[in-house]
mmCIF file of C-alpha atoms in Angstrom:
data_model
loop_
_atom_site.group_PDB
_atom_site.id
_atom_site.type_symbol
_atom_site.label_atom_id
_atom_site.label_comp_id
_atom_site.label_asym_id
_atom_site.label_seq_id
_atom_site.Cartn_x
_atom_site.Cartn_y
_atom_site.Cartn_z
ATOM 1 C CA UNK Q 1 130.053 -156.202 -184.364
ATOM 2 C CA UNK Q 2 126.662 -154.369 -185.191
ATOM 3 C CA UNK Q 3 123.864 -152.452 -183.346
ATOM 4 C CA UNK Q 4 121.372 -155.507 -183.725
ATOM 5 C CA UNK Q 5 123.565 -158.670 -182.884
ATOM 6 C CA UNK Q 6 125.289 -156.946 -180.122
ATOM 7 C CA UNK Q 7 121.862 -156.525 -178.200
ATOM 8 C CA UNK Q 8 121.712 -160.489 -179.354
ATOM 9 C CA UNK Q 9 123.989 -161.371 -177.604
ATOM 10 C CA UNK Q 10 123.029 -158.898 -174.747
ATOM 11 C CA UNK Q 11 119.602 -160.601 -174.535
ATOM 12 C CA UNK Q 12 121.260 -163.756 -174.646
ATOM 13 C CA UNK Q 13 123.967 -163.257 -171.892
ATOM 14 C CA UNK Q 14 120.822 -161.392 -170.028
ATOM 15 C CA UNK Q 15 118.623 -164.457 -169.903
ATOM 16 C CA UNK Q 16 121.001 -167.114 -168.879
ATOM 17 C CA UNK Q 17 122.611 -164.877 -166.212
ATOM 18 C CA UNK Q 18 118.225 -165.457 -164.830
ATOM 19 C CA UNK Q 19 118.430 -168.632 -165.209
ATOM 20 C CA UNK Q 20 121.744 -169.280 -163.174
ATOM 21 C CA UNK Q 21 120.082 -166.457 -160.791
ATOM 22 C CA UNK Q 22 116.881 -168.689 -160.204
ATOM 23 C CA UNK Q 23 119.093 -172.291 -159.744
ATOM 24 C CA UNK Q 24 121.400 -170.203 -157.720
ATOM 25 C CA UNK Q 25 118.596 -168.470 -155.091
ATOM 26 C CA UNK Q 26 116.755 -171.627 -154.758
ATOM 27 C CA UNK Q 27 115.649 -172.259 -152.207
ATOM 28 C CA UNK Q 28 114.723 -168.703 -150.963
ATOM 29 C CA UNK Q 29 112.321 -169.944 -147.414
ATOM 30 C CA UNK Q 30 111.491 -172.719 -146.111
ATOM 31 C CA UNK Q 31 110.451 -176.592 -147.609
ATOM 32 C CA UNK Q 32 107.482 -178.449 -146.416
ATOM 33 C CA UNK Q 33 107.184 -181.772 -146.919
ATOM 34 C CA UNK Q 34 103.257 -184.306 -147.116
ATOM 35 C CA UNK Q 35 104.012 -186.874 -144.927
ATOM 36 C CA UNK Q 36 100.266 -188.660 -145.790
ATOM 37 C CA UNK Q 37 100.163 -190.987 -141.989
ATOM 38 C CA UNK Q 38 100.457 -189.473 -138.609
ATOM 39 C CA UNK Q 39 102.894 -188.002 -136.454
ATOM 40 C CA UNK Q 40 105.181 -190.289 -134.355
ATOM 41 C CA UNK Q 41 104.788 -193.728 -136.979
ATOM 42 C CA UNK Q 42 108.440 -194.715 -138.851
ATOM 43 C CA UNK Q 43 107.816 -192.576 -142.334
ATOM 44 C CA UNK Q 44 107.042 -190.116 -140.067
ATOM 45 C CA UNK Q 45 109.877 -190.550 -137.730
ATOM 46 C CA UNK Q 46 112.391 -191.110 -141.181
ATOM 47 C CA UNK Q 47 111.217 -187.871 -142.393
ATOM 48 C CA UNK Q 48 111.929 -186.099 -139.782
ATOM 49 C CA UNK Q 49 115.256 -187.391 -139.915
ATOM 50 C CA UNK Q 50 115.445 -186.496 -143.371
ATOM 51 C CA UNK Q 51 114.224 -183.538 -142.606
ATOM 52 C CA UNK Q 52 116.709 -181.833 -140.510
ATOM 53 C CA UNK Q 53 119.578 -183.285 -142.371
ATOM 54 C CA UNK Q 54 117.811 -181.591 -145.696
ATOM 55 C CA UNK Q 55 117.993 -178.694 -143.949
ATOM 56 C CA UNK Q 56 121.983 -178.460 -144.033
ATOM 57 C CA UNK Q 57 122.422 -180.320 -147.158
ATOM 58 C CA UNK Q 58 120.372 -177.397 -148.899
ATOM 59 C CA UNK Q 59 121.895 -174.146 -150.545
ATOM 60 C CA UNK Q 60 120.742 -171.451 -147.610
ATOM 61 C CA UNK Q 61 119.986 -173.856 -145.236
ATOM 62 C CA UNK Q 62 116.421 -173.074 -145.340
ATOM 63 C CA UNK Q 63 113.259 -174.627 -142.649
ATOM 64 C CA UNK Q 64 112.646 -178.068 -143.413
ATOM 65 C CA UNK Q 65 109.063 -178.391 -142.207
ATOM 66 C CA UNK Q 66 107.393 -181.305 -142.013
ATOM 67 C CA UNK Q 67 103.502 -181.296 -141.862
ATOM 68 C CA UNK Q 68 101.054 -183.924 -141.317
ATOM 69 C CA UNK Q 69 98.266 -185.428 -143.658
ATOM 70 C CA UNK Q 70 97.118 -189.323 -142.498
ATOM 71 C CA UNK Q 71 93.947 -190.176 -144.096
ATOM 72 C CA UNK Q 72 93.284 -192.211 -146.891
ATOM 73 C CA UNK Q 73 95.554 -194.823 -146.404
ATOM 74 C CA UNK Q 74 98.033 -192.001 -147.942
ATOM 75 C CA UNK Q 75 95.656 -191.040 -150.196
ATOM 76 C CA UNK Q 76 95.521 -187.599 -148.224
ATOM 77 C CA UNK Q 77 98.571 -186.124 -147.885
ATOM 78 C CA UNK Q 78 99.245 -187.574 -152.385
ATOM 79 C CA UNK Q 79 96.494 -185.743 -153.111
ATOM 80 C CA UNK Q 80 97.401 -182.072 -150.622
ATOM 81 C CA UNK Q 81 100.843 -182.502 -152.648
ATOM 82 C CA UNK Q 82 99.977 -182.969 -156.502
ATOM 83 C CA UNK Q 83 97.083 -179.724 -156.193
ATOM 84 C CA UNK Q 84 100.891 -178.158 -154.504
ATOM 85 C CA UNK Q 85 102.280 -175.348 -156.558
ATOM 86 C CA UNK Q 86 105.285 -176.794 -158.576
ATOM 87 C CA UNK Q 87 108.091 -175.258 -157.256
ATOM 88 C CA UNK Q 88 109.565 -177.618 -155.031
ATOM 89 C CA UNK Q 89 108.554 -176.033 -152.121
ATOM 90 C CA UNK Q 90 106.523 -178.641 -151.307
ATOM 91 C CA UNK Q 91 107.350 -181.733 -151.297
ATOM 92 C CA UNK Q 92 105.980 -185.519 -149.898
ATOM 93 C CA UNK Q 93 107.446 -188.730 -148.545
ATOM 94 C CA UNK Q 94 105.450 -191.416 -148.633
ATOM 95 C CA UNK Q 95 105.900 -195.589 -149.033
ATOM 96 C CA UNK Q 96 105.130 -197.627 -152.475
ATOM 97 C CA UNK Q 97 101.027 -198.162 -151.991
ATOM 98 C CA UNK Q 98 100.112 -194.303 -152.171
ATOM 99 C CA UNK Q 99 101.278 -193.095 -155.504
ATOM 100 C CA UNK Q 100 102.193 -197.473 -157.552
ATOM 101 C CA UNK Q 101 99.284 -199.419 -155.890
ATOM 102 C CA UNK Q 102 95.931 -197.052 -154.905
ATOM 103 C CA UNK Q 103 95.859 -195.046 -157.733
ATOM 104 C CA UNK Q 104 95.289 -198.315 -160.152
ATOM 105 C CA UNK Q 105 91.865 -199.099 -158.871
ATOM 106 C CA UNK Q 106 90.324 -195.860 -160.117
ATOM 107 C CA UNK Q 107 89.429 -194.689 -156.091
ATOM 108 C CA UNK Q 108 91.844 -191.887 -155.855
ATOM 109 C CA UNK Q 109 91.891 -188.045 -157.192
ATOM 110 C CA UNK Q 110 94.931 -188.512 -158.705
ATOM 111 C CA UNK Q 111 97.479 -190.930 -161.077
ATOM 112 C CA UNK Q 112 101.734 -191.758 -161.379
ATOM 113 C CA UNK Q 113 101.687 -188.682 -163.953
ATOM 114 C CA UNK Q 114 99.936 -185.621 -161.321
ATOM 115 C CA UNK Q 115 103.573 -186.641 -159.485
ATOM 116 C CA UNK Q 116 107.195 -186.103 -160.556
ATOM 117 C CA UNK Q 117 109.662 -188.935 -159.398
ATOM 118 C CA UNK Q 118 112.449 -187.327 -157.017
ATOM 119 C CA UNK Q 119 114.082 -190.021 -155.192
ATOM 120 C CA UNK Q 120 113.693 -193.240 -154.005
ATOM 121 C CA UNK Q 121 115.227 -193.738 -149.735
ATOM 122 C CA UNK Q 122 115.051 -196.898 -149.178
ATOM 123 C CA UNK Q 123 113.691 -200.202 -149.519
ATOM 124 C CA UNK Q 124 111.744 -202.270 -147.134
ATOM 125 C CA UNK Q 125 111.997 -205.678 -147.087
ATOM 126 C CA UNK Q 126 109.480 -208.247 -146.306
ATOM 127 C CA UNK Q 127 109.326 -211.384 -147.062
ATOM 128 C CA UNK Q 128 106.980 -214.980 -147.216
ATOM 129 C CA UNK Q 129 107.072 -216.099 -143.338
ATOM 130 C CA UNK Q 130 105.637 -219.239 -141.444
ATOM 131 C CA UNK Q 131 105.821 -220.307 -138.025
ATOM 132 C CA UNK Q 132 109.928 -220.182 -136.080
ATOM 133 C CA UNK Q 133 108.717 -223.954 -135.652
ATOM 134 C CA UNK Q 134 107.578 -224.944 -138.389
ATOM 135 C CA UNK Q 135 108.559 -228.551 -140.685
ATOM 136 C CA UNK Q 136 108.287 -225.918 -143.783
ATOM 137 C CA UNK Q 137 112.186 -224.792 -144.282
ATOM 138 C CA UNK Q 138 112.893 -223.661 -147.777
ATOM 139 C CA UNK Q 139 110.492 -222.325 -151.273
ATOM 140 C CA UNK Q 140 110.844 -226.094 -151.762
ATOM 141 C CA UNK Q 141 109.514 -227.128 -148.702
ATOM 142 C CA UNK Q 142 106.571 -224.837 -149.452
ATOM 143 C CA UNK Q 143 106.400 -226.472 -152.420
ATOM 144 C CA UNK Q 144 106.307 -229.862 -151.514
ATOM 145 C CA UNK Q 145 103.622 -229.657 -148.944
ATOM 146 C CA UNK Q 146 101.036 -226.677 -151.178
ATOM 147 C CA UNK Q 147 101.272 -230.123 -153.959
ATOM 148 C CA UNK Q 148 100.544 -232.628 -151.592
ATOM 149 C CA UNK Q 149 97.834 -229.927 -149.847
ATOM 150 C CA UNK Q 150 95.683 -227.330 -152.649
ATOM 151 C CA UNK Q 151 94.910 -225.015 -151.212
ATOM 152 C CA UNK Q 152 94.969 -225.952 -147.853
ATOM 153 C CA UNK Q 153 98.074 -223.719 -146.838
ATOM 154 C CA UNK Q 154 96.497 -220.326 -145.816
ATOM 155 C CA UNK Q 155 98.474 -217.221 -144.345
ATOM 156 C CA UNK Q 156 97.887 -214.212 -144.444
ATOM 157 C CA UNK Q 157 98.943 -210.583 -145.473
ATOM 158 C CA UNK Q 158 98.994 -206.526 -144.421
ATOM 159 C CA UNK Q 159 96.823 -204.729 -145.756
ATOM 160 C CA UNK Q 160 93.926 -206.689 -146.930
ATOM 161 C CA UNK Q 161 92.892 -208.052 -150.216
ATOM 162 C CA UNK Q 162 94.459 -206.511 -152.820
ATOM 163 C CA UNK Q 163 97.844 -204.466 -150.665
ATOM 164 C CA UNK Q 164 100.550 -204.675 -152.215
ATOM 165 C CA UNK Q 165 101.681 -207.647 -150.226
ATOM 166 C CA UNK Q 166 98.926 -209.952 -151.590
ATOM 167 C CA UNK Q 167 99.591 -209.173 -154.751
ATOM 168 C CA UNK Q 168 103.170 -210.277 -154.906
ATOM 169 C CA UNK Q 169 102.394 -213.485 -152.699
ATOM 170 C CA UNK Q 170 99.313 -214.314 -155.289
ATOM 171 C CA UNK Q 171 102.071 -213.819 -157.662
ATOM 172 C CA UNK Q 172 104.734 -215.796 -155.782
ATOM 173 C CA UNK Q 173 102.179 -218.556 -156.113
ATOM 174 C CA UNK Q 174 101.603 -218.325 -159.244
ATOM 175 C CA UNK Q 175 105.173 -219.136 -160.221
ATOM 176 C CA UNK Q 176 105.573 -221.845 -157.915
ATOM 177 C CA UNK Q 177 102.214 -223.558 -159.251
ATOM 178 C CA UNK Q 178 100.881 -223.950 -156.643
ATOM 179 C CA UNK Q 179 97.099 -223.456 -154.391
ATOM 180 C CA UNK Q 180 97.409 -221.229 -150.984
ATOM 181 C CA UNK Q 181 94.089 -219.245 -149.725
ATOM 182 C CA UNK Q 182 94.819 -215.517 -148.473
ATOM 183 C CA UNK Q 183 93.478 -214.323 -145.492
ATOM 184 C CA UNK Q 184 93.056 -210.760 -145.167
ATOM 185 C CA UNK Q 185 93.871 -209.260 -142.024
ATOM 186 C CA UNK Q 186 94.605 -205.372 -141.838
ATOM 187 C CA UNK Q 187 97.891 -204.272 -139.623
ATOM 188 C CA UNK Q 188 100.690 -207.256 -138.494
ATOM 189 C CA UNK Q 189 100.181 -206.983 -135.033
ATOM 190 C CA UNK Q 190 96.615 -209.159 -135.734
ATOM 191 C CA UNK Q 191 98.568 -211.259 -138.491
ATOM 192 C CA UNK Q 192 101.404 -211.832 -135.816
ATOM 193 C CA UNK Q 193 98.672 -213.291 -133.283
ATOM 194 C CA UNK Q 194 97.509 -215.354 -136.461
ATOM 195 C CA UNK Q 195 100.347 -216.748 -137.033
ATOM 196 C CA UNK Q 196 101.721 -217.750 -133.041
ATOM 197 C CA UNK Q 197 98.326 -219.395 -132.263
ATOM 198 C CA UNK Q 198 98.202 -221.452 -135.531
ATOM 199 C CA UNK Q 199 94.930 -219.270 -137.285
ATOM 200 C CA UNK Q 200 97.351 -219.369 -140.270
ATOM 201 C CA UNK Q 201 100.015 -221.497 -141.531
ATOM 202 C CA UNK Q 202 102.021 -218.034 -142.650
ATOM 203 C CA UNK Q 203 101.918 -214.073 -143.075
ATOM 204 C CA UNK Q 204 103.211 -211.953 -145.988
ATOM 205 C CA UNK Q 205 105.717 -209.441 -143.606
ATOM 206 C CA UNK Q 206 108.954 -208.145 -142.252
ATOM 207 C CA UNK Q 207 109.791 -210.713 -139.985
ATOM 208 C CA UNK Q 208 110.608 -210.205 -136.132
ATOM 209 C CA UNK Q 209 113.838 -212.924 -136.309
ATOM 210 C CA UNK Q 210 116.031 -209.906 -135.560
ATOM 211 C CA UNK Q 211 113.907 -208.273 -132.715
ATOM 212 C CA UNK Q 212 113.743 -211.876 -131.037
ATOM 213 C CA UNK Q 213 110.489 -213.280 -132.190
ATOM 214 C CA UNK Q 214 108.798 -216.121 -133.870
ATOM 215 C CA UNK Q 215 108.241 -215.137 -137.435
ATOM 216 C CA UNK Q 216 110.316 -216.741 -140.212
ATOM 217 C CA UNK Q 217 110.827 -216.135 -143.483
ATOM 218 C CA UNK Q 218 111.020 -218.463 -146.462
ATOM 219 C CA UNK Q 219 112.215 -216.387 -148.638
ATOM 220 C CA UNK Q 220 112.330 -212.210 -149.409
ATOM 221 C CA UNK Q 221 109.732 -211.073 -152.606
ATOM 222 C CA UNK Q 222 111.711 -207.910 -151.946
ATOM 223 C CA UNK Q 223 114.633 -206.698 -154.098
ATOM 224 C CA UNK Q 224 116.305 -206.736 -150.879
ATOM 225 C CA UNK Q 225 116.974 -208.653 -146.968
ATOM 226 C CA UNK Q 226 117.240 -206.537 -143.857
ATOM 227 C CA UNK Q 227 120.625 -206.057 -142.989
ATOM 228 C CA UNK Q 228 120.689 -207.519 -139.701
ATOM 229 C CA UNK Q 229 122.973 -210.619 -140.283
ATOM 230 C CA UNK Q 230 119.688 -213.383 -138.504
ATOM 231 C CA UNK Q 231 118.932 -212.762 -142.154
ATOM 232 C CA UNK Q 232 122.259 -213.569 -144.252
ATOM 233 C CA UNK Q 233 121.671 -216.380 -145.368
ATOM 234 C CA UNK Q 234 117.828 -216.392 -146.706
ATOM 235 C CA UNK Q 235 117.377 -215.951 -149.795
ATOM 236 C CA UNK Q 236 115.271 -213.253 -152.158
ATOM 237 C CA UNK Q 237 113.024 -214.301 -155.021
ATOM 238 C CA UNK Q 238 115.012 -212.761 -157.228
ATOM 239 C CA UNK Q 239 117.979 -214.290 -156.410
ATOM 240 C CA UNK Q 240 116.197 -218.281 -156.450
ATOM 241 C CA UNK Q 241 114.962 -216.730 -159.865
ATOM 242 C CA UNK Q 242 111.310 -217.380 -159.272
ATOM 243 C CA UNK Q 243 109.316 -214.718 -160.964
ATOM 244 C CA UNK Q 244 107.910 -212.031 -158.028
ATOM 245 C CA UNK Q 245 109.443 -209.285 -156.392
ATOM 246 C CA UNK Q 246 107.754 -206.622 -154.620
ATOM 247 C CA UNK Q 247 109.094 -203.479 -154.740
ATOM 248 C CA UNK Q 248 107.577 -201.254 -151.063
ATOM 249 C CA UNK Q 249 109.621 -198.061 -150.798
ATOM 250 C CA UNK Q 250 110.065 -194.920 -149.248
ATOM 251 C CA UNK Q 251 110.347 -192.376 -151.823
ATOM 252 C CA UNK Q 252 109.799 -187.975 -152.652
ATOM 253 C CA UNK Q 253 108.080 -187.294 -155.172
ATOM 254 C CA UNK Q 254 107.051 -183.142 -155.765
ATOM 255 C CA UNK Q 255 104.226 -182.098 -157.878
ATOM 256 C CA UNK Q 256 104.512 -182.397 -161.957
ATOM 257 C CA UNK Q 257 105.184 -180.038 -163.387
ATOM 258 C CA UNK Q 258 108.527 -178.220 -161.330
ATOM 259 C CA UNK Q 259 111.086 -177.468 -162.677
ATOM 260 C CA UNK Q 260 114.207 -179.730 -163.618
ATOM 261 C CA UNK Q 261 116.503 -178.277 -161.635
ATOM 262 C CA UNK Q 262 115.402 -177.837 -158.791
ATOM 263 C CA UNK Q 263 113.840 -181.835 -158.889
ATOM 264 C CA UNK Q 264 117.531 -181.476 -158.974
ATOM 265 C CA UNK Q 265 118.600 -179.449 -155.900
ATOM 266 C CA UNK Q 266 116.202 -181.543 -153.796
ATOM 267 C CA UNK Q 267 117.561 -184.774 -154.537
ATOM 268 C CA UNK Q 268 120.953 -183.579 -154.775
ATOM 269 C CA UNK Q 269 120.068 -182.758 -151.028
ATOM 270 C CA UNK Q 270 118.560 -186.219 -150.333
ATOM 271 C CA UNK Q 271 121.735 -187.731 -151.331
ATOM 272 C CA UNK Q 272 123.680 -185.463 -148.657
ATOM 273 C CA UNK Q 273 120.923 -185.949 -146.244
ATOM 274 C CA UNK Q 274 121.192 -190.055 -146.425
ATOM 275 C CA UNK Q 275 125.146 -189.890 -145.355
ATOM 276 C CA UNK Q 276 124.042 -188.734 -142.614
ATOM 277 C CA UNK Q 277 125.252 -190.999 -140.059
ATOM 278 C CA UNK Q 278 122.127 -190.322 -137.095
ATOM 279 C CA UNK Q 279 120.138 -190.738 -140.813
ATOM 280 C CA UNK Q 280 121.951 -193.937 -141.569
ATOM 281 C CA UNK Q 281 121.231 -195.617 -138.527
ATOM 282 C CA UNK Q 282 118.204 -194.431 -137.840
ATOM 283 C CA UNK Q 283 117.283 -197.181 -141.349
ATOM 284 C CA UNK Q 284 119.685 -199.095 -139.891
ATOM 285 C CA UNK Q 285 117.799 -199.892 -136.925
ATOM 286 C CA UNK Q 286 114.974 -200.350 -138.197
ATOM 287 C CA UNK Q 287 115.966 -203.010 -140.873
ATOM 288 C CA UNK Q 288 115.014 -201.045 -144.463
ATOM 289 C CA UNK Q 289 117.631 -200.565 -146.647
ATOM 290 C CA UNK Q 290 119.293 -197.119 -147.493
ATOM 291 C CA UNK Q 291 118.889 -197.832 -151.531
ATOM 292 C CA UNK Q 292 119.203 -193.916 -153.604
ATOM 293 C CA UNK Q 293 118.053 -193.855 -156.920
ATOM 294 C CA UNK Q 294 117.538 -189.632 -158.604
ATOM 295 C CA UNK Q 295 115.063 -188.004 -160.298
ATOM 296 C CA UNK Q 296 115.288 -190.341 -163.700
ATOM 297 C CA UNK Q 297 116.129 -193.664 -161.931
ATOM 298 C CA UNK Q 298 113.004 -193.173 -159.322
ATOM 299 C CA UNK Q 299 111.139 -192.444 -162.140
ATOM 300 C CA UNK Q 300 111.926 -195.701 -163.342
ATOM 301 C CA UNK Q 301 111.361 -197.988 -160.494
ATOM 302 C CA UNK Q 302 108.393 -196.263 -160.626
ATOM 303 C CA UNK Q 303 106.762 -196.941 -164.406
ATOM 304 C CA UNK Q 304 108.283 -200.960 -163.806
ATOM 305 C CA UNK Q 305 105.977 -201.350 -160.410
ATOM 306 C CA UNK Q 306 102.531 -199.261 -161.874
ATOM 307 C CA UNK Q 307 102.957 -201.388 -164.497
ATOM 308 C CA UNK Q 308 103.697 -204.689 -162.538
ATOM 309 C CA UNK Q 309 101.638 -204.210 -160.086
ATOM 310 C CA UNK Q 310 99.080 -203.118 -162.611
ATOM 311 C CA UNK Q 311 99.535 -206.470 -164.606
ATOM 312 C CA UNK Q 312 98.882 -208.484 -160.795
ATOM 313 C CA UNK Q 313 96.015 -206.977 -160.460
ATOM 314 C CA UNK Q 314 94.678 -207.916 -163.997
ATOM 315 C CA UNK Q 315 95.410 -211.004 -163.510
ATOM 316 C CA UNK Q 316 93.633 -211.916 -160.661
ATOM 317 C CA UNK Q 317 90.048 -209.457 -161.209
ATOM 318 C CA UNK Q 318 90.847 -207.415 -158.888
ATOM 319 C CA UNK Q 319 90.919 -204.128 -162.002
ATOM 320 C CA UNK Q 320 89.034 -204.382 -165.455
ATOM 321 C CA UNK Q 321 91.372 -202.620 -168.128
#
């Protein structure tokens, strides 16, 4: 072998060994998980449980620290991560709305392209509900009542006008060919109180029969139902062939441009953390089915969710082209 070829081989081997060394040493210091909501809420509690399990699962067992950055309905925390160094050391654990819905209104300093999909963790089930004592027991009953009384069926959704629950409810009504009147509410407590008090006939939210409540679902408008057996016989819209499905997820994102090998290290640790019995108990007790998807699969889910939200917002006239 002549000297030039020997030098080329040596250079190639050095490059490969350097790449391997980078992958083998990540992470070298603490990972920061930004939670775009206040401390003590459900998203924060899940993040802290996952952080403990991820620390054990990651190479070099680094500290995994949760930092709360609430405000702007989740957008302040996501802005912080979108502007962070794309090195794998700063990631965000979020629900779907701040990334898959709010940027579509054009009022956030980021878009979905500013993030690298890292991992979907769980699905947040939500159903179209009525009061426990309602004569409406099924989707067929709802169609019959709403057809006989056009526009008279009132329902409330969490998050108000243009929220994910509002969008999928209108998608649901359009698919059924019925008219319903939306009453916007901010938060679950006042919405539930309105249903209990008869101010509205239906709601779009997580039902509460598993805690002895009286919010009774007739159909889940999410890909999965809660794990509690009380909901075992309640269909999903997909099972009924109704084209109205909202993918409300919890997930991790990294800044766009984060190296793929580091995303793989992080997503593998997340998958391992989700096998931790303590983490699994936490999600099961909250009735949030764990539904892991890695960077590629979650990227597809995110793309489809954003496209669906955009199409429905355009149909409803809430955004323009």
